Amino acid sequence: MQGRAQSAVDRSDTPSSPAKVSDAEIVRAAQLDPAAFGALYTRYRVRIYRYLRLRTGSDDEAADLTQQVFLRAIDALPGYQERGLPLAAWLFRIARNAAANAHRGRGRTVALDDAPDSVWRTDAENPEAIAIQNERLAHLRTLYGQLDAGKQELLALRFGAGLSSREIAPIVGRSEAAVKKQLTRIIHTLRERYGDA
């Protein structure tokens, strides 16, 4: 059994592998051998961190919460059952709860100013282009800060974590169509307000 678990881990970490190992296969392997959980950690850690980074006040806090998410996940893994939801939904629910618990009582939403520079990648090399981009980002940060926490969370899940509407829906407890519609409205509103400046 351990050989099968290790095989799933080895295949999932190989980018050139012709058949990418599914999350379900890795979960089954990790339920037999917890060492196989490393493949899920590798697959999801960056996305979980980026989501948490947009929900927290610092790189350190996001890193700590990311670690907590995976510790909770590995503890709960023996009882995990797919139930028709993707594994990503399960992990991001854990992340969402971890972020909410960390901020409970603080009533704090995170402004885009708290987002790491990696969220605001720029390929511009000339100073004028960088200054223009910084000005645009400052305006976008202001608009983002005016959104309520629920809308900020949807944007964090979509753009910070890179999740699709289908993946976000079970995390926030809404239908895919409702998530897609709300994201479209939020983005449309941001574009309108951004263009009015």
Short mmCIF file of C-alpha atoms in Angstrom, two decimals:
data_model
loop_
_atom_site.label_atom_id
_atom_site.label_comp_id
_atom_site.label_asym_id
_atom_site.label_seq_id
_atom_site.Cartn_x
_atom_site.Cartn_y
_atom_site.Cartn_z
CA MET A 1 0.00 0.00 0.00
CA GLN A 2 2.76 2.41 0.82
CA GLY A 3 4.23 1.91 -2.67
CA ARG A 4 0.95 3.04 -4.26
CA ALA A 5 0.81 6.13 -2.04
CA GLN A 6 4.39 7.06 -2.86
CA SER A 7 3.71 6.47 -6.55
CA ALA A 8 0.80 8.93 -6.48
CA VAL A 9 3.00 11.52 -4.80
CA ASP A 10 5.84 10.99 -7.25
CA ARG A 11 3.55 11.32 -10.27
CA SER A 12 1.76 14.40 -8.92
CA ASP A 13 5.00 16.29 -8.39
CA THR A 14 6.25 15.61 -11.88
CA PRO A 15 5.21 18.50 -14.14
CA SER A 16 5.98 16.52 -17.29
CA SER A 17 3.84 13.56 -16.21
CA PRO A 18 1.47 12.74 -19.09
CA ALA A 19 -1.48 11.96 -16.82
CA LYS A 20 -1.79 14.39 -13.94
CA VAL A 21 -2.81 12.58 -10.79
CA SER A 22 -6.24 13.68 -9.57
CA ASP A 23 -6.85 15.16 -6.16
CA ALA A 24 -9.03 12.15 -5.35
CA GLU A 25 -6.15 9.75 -6.06
CA ILE A 26 -3.80 11.74 -3.86
CA VAL A 27 -6.39 11.90 -1.07
CA ARG A 28 -6.85 8.13 -1.18
CA ALA A 29 -3.08 7.67 -1.10
CA ALA A 30 -2.73 10.15 1.78
CA GLN A 31 -5.45 8.39 3.73
CA LEU A 32 -3.32 5.26 3.51
CA ASP A 33 0.01 7.02 4.03
CA PRO A 34 0.05 10.60 5.43
CA ALA A 35 3.36 11.26 3.64
CA ALA A 36 1.39 11.39 0.38
CA PHE A 37 -0.34 14.54 1.66
CA GLY A 38 2.74 16.47 0.56
CA ALA A 39 1.49 16.34 -3.03
CA LEU A 40 -1.71 18.18 -2.05
CA TYR A 41 0.33 20.69 -0.08
CA THR A 42 2.53 21.31 -3.11
CA ARG A 43 -0.49 21.62 -5.39
CA TYR A 44 -2.47 24.07 -3.23
CA ARG A 45 -0.10 25.95 -0.92
CA VAL A 46 0.51 28.94 -3.21
CA ARG A 47 -3.17 29.41 -3.96
CA ILE A 48 -4.13 29.10 -0.29
CA TYR A 49 -1.36 31.52 0.71
CA ARG A 50 -2.38 34.12 -1.90
CA TYR A 51 -5.99 33.95 -0.78
CA LEU A 52 -5.00 34.29 2.88
CA ARG A 53 -2.55 37.08 2.06
CA LEU A 54 -5.41 39.14 0.69
CA ARG A 55 -7.40 38.39 3.86
CA THR A 56 -4.64 39.13 6.40
CA GLY A 57 -2.41 41.99 7.43
CA SER A 58 1.03 40.54 6.77
CA ASP A 59 3.09 37.92 4.98
CA ASP A 60 3.85 36.26 8.32
CA GLU A 61 0.19 36.02 9.32
CA ALA A 62 -0.73 34.57 5.92
CA ALA A 63 2.10 32.05 6.19
CA ASP A 64 1.02 31.05 9.71
CA LEU A 65 -2.59 30.64 8.61
CA THR A 66 -1.52 28.64 5.55
CA GLN A 67 0.33 26.28 7.85
CA GLN A 68 -2.74 26.01 10.10
CA VAL A 69 -4.95 25.22 7.10
CA PHE A 70 -2.79 22.29 6.05
CA LEU A 71 -2.40 21.04 9.62
CA ARG A 72 -6.19 21.05 10.02
CA ALA A 73 -6.59 19.39 6.64
CA ILE A 74 -4.16 16.57 7.40
CA ASP A 75 -5.84 16.02 10.79
CA ALA A 76 -9.27 15.81 9.12
CA LEU A 77 -8.09 13.80 6.11
CA PRO A 78 -8.89 10.33 7.51
CA GLY A 79 -12.58 11.29 7.65
CA TYR A 80 -12.65 13.23 4.38
CA GLN A 81 -15.20 12.07 1.83
CA GLU A 82 -15.58 13.68 -1.59
CA ARG A 83 -19.39 14.10 -1.54
CA GLY A 84 -19.39 15.61 -5.02
CA LEU A 85 -17.40 18.71 -4.08
CA PRO A 86 -13.87 19.34 -5.31
CA LEU A 87 -11.05 19.06 -2.81
CA ALA A 88 -10.21 22.72 -3.46
CA ALA A 89 -13.60 23.69 -1.99
CA TRP A 90 -12.83 21.73 1.17
CA LEU A 91 -9.38 23.30 1.55
CA PHE A 92 -10.60 26.83 0.89
CA ARG A 93 -13.43 26.40 3.39
CA ILE A 94 -10.79 25.53 5.95
CA ALA A 95 -8.79 28.60 4.84
CA ARG A 96 -11.87 30.82 4.96
CA ASN A 97 -12.66 29.64 8.50
CA ALA A 98 -9.05 30.10 9.58
CA ALA A 99 -9.07 33.68 8.28
CA ALA A 100 -12.41 34.41 9.92
CA ASN A 101 -11.24 32.97 13.24
CA ALA A 102 -8.04 34.99 13.09
CA HIS A 103 -9.97 38.19 12.60
CA ARG A 104 -12.97 37.45 14.80
CA GLY A 105 -13.61 40.39 17.02
CA ARG A 106 -11.26 42.63 15.11
CA GLY A 107 -13.87 43.57 12.50
CA ARG A 108 -11.06 44.14 10.06
CA THR A 109 -11.10 43.84 6.32
CA VAL A 110 -7.82 43.91 4.50
CA ALA A 111 -7.12 46.67 2.05
CA LEU A 112 -5.34 45.95 -1.19
CA ASP A 113 -2.43 47.95 0.20
CA ASP A 114 -1.73 44.91 2.36
CA ALA A 115 -1.39 42.65 -0.67
CA PRO A 116 2.15 41.55 -1.50
CA ASP A 117 3.93 43.01 -4.48
CA SER A 118 3.67 39.68 -6.28
CA VAL A 119 -0.08 40.32 -6.65
CA TRP A 120 0.76 43.51 -8.55
CA ARG A 121 3.22 42.16 -11.07
CA THR A 122 4.56 44.72 -13.49
CA ASP A 123 6.64 44.05 -16.54
CA ALA A 124 7.27 47.72 -17.18
CA GLU A 125 10.90 48.70 -17.03
CA ASN A 126 10.69 52.40 -17.71
CA PRO A 127 10.05 54.79 -14.80
CA GLU A 128 7.12 56.54 -16.49
CA ALA A 129 5.24 53.27 -17.08
CA ILE A 130 5.90 52.21 -13.49
CA ALA A 131 4.62 55.57 -12.17
CA ILE A 132 1.46 55.27 -14.28
CA GLN A 133 0.87 51.72 -13.10
CA ASN A 134 1.40 52.74 -9.47
CA GLU A 135 -1.15 55.53 -9.88
CA ARG A 136 -3.67 53.13 -11.42
CA LEU A 137 -3.09 50.60 -8.65
CA ALA A 138 -3.59 53.25 -5.98
CA HIS A 139 -6.94 54.09 -7.54
CA LEU A 140 -7.90 50.42 -7.79
CA ARG A 141 -6.89 49.88 -4.15
CA THR A 142 -9.18 52.72 -3.12
CA LEU A 143 -12.09 51.23 -5.08
CA TYR A 144 -11.43 47.77 -3.65
CA GLY A 145 -11.34 49.20 -0.12
CA GLN A 146 -14.83 50.61 -0.64
CA LEU A 147 -16.27 47.15 -1.28
CA ASP A 148 -17.88 45.20 1.54
CA ALA A 149 -16.02 42.22 3.01
CA GLY A 150 -18.09 39.65 1.08
CA LYS A 151 -17.23 41.21 -2.27
CA GLN A 152 -13.59 41.50 -1.29
CA GLU A 153 -13.61 37.82 -0.38
CA LEU A 154 -15.07 36.82 -3.75
CA LEU A 155 -12.36 38.80 -5.52
CA ALA A 156 -9.69 37.25 -3.28
CA LEU A 157 -10.96 33.75 -4.11
CA ARG A 158 -11.18 34.51 -7.83
CA PHE A 159 -7.97 36.45 -8.36
CA GLY A 160 -5.84 35.76 -5.29
CA ALA A 161 -6.50 32.02 -5.20
CA GLY A 162 -7.18 31.68 -8.92
CA LEU A 163 -10.40 29.74 -8.40
CA SER A 164 -13.19 29.51 -10.94
CA SER A 165 -16.81 30.37 -10.16
CA ARG A 166 -17.54 26.65 -9.99
CA GLU A 167 -14.80 26.18 -7.35
CA ILE A 168 -15.86 29.27 -5.37
CA ALA A 169 -19.55 28.32 -5.18
CA PRO A 170 -19.27 25.53 -2.58
CA ILE A 171 -16.81 27.57 -0.52
CA VAL A 172 -19.24 30.47 -0.08
CA GLY A 173 -22.39 28.32 -0.12
CA ARG A 174 -23.93 29.72 -3.29
CA SER A 175 -24.66 28.37 -6.72
CA GLU A 176 -22.10 28.67 -9.48
CA ALA A 177 -24.48 30.93 -11.42
CA ALA A 178 -24.92 33.25 -8.41
CA VAL A 179 -21.16 33.50 -7.87
CA LYS A 180 -20.54 34.16 -11.55
CA LYS A 181 -23.26 36.81 -11.63
CA GLN A 182 -21.98 38.55 -8.51
CA LEU A 183 -18.36 38.52 -9.72
CA THR A 184 -19.48 39.95 -13.06
CA ARG A 185 -21.35 42.74 -11.27
CA ILE A 186 -18.44 43.51 -8.96
CA ILE A 187 -15.97 43.64 -11.84
CA HIS A 188 -18.36 45.74 -13.94
CA THR A 189 -18.83 48.18 -11.05
CA LEU A 190 -15.08 48.40 -10.47
CA ARG A 191 -14.50 49.03 -14.20
CA GLU A 192 -17.14 51.77 -14.25
CA ARG A 193 -15.74 53.47 -11.17
CA TYR A 194 -12.18 52.99 -12.38
CA GLY A 195 -13.02 54.57 -15.73
CA ASP A 196 -14.77 57.55 -14.12
CA ALA A 197 -11.55 58.73 -12.49
#
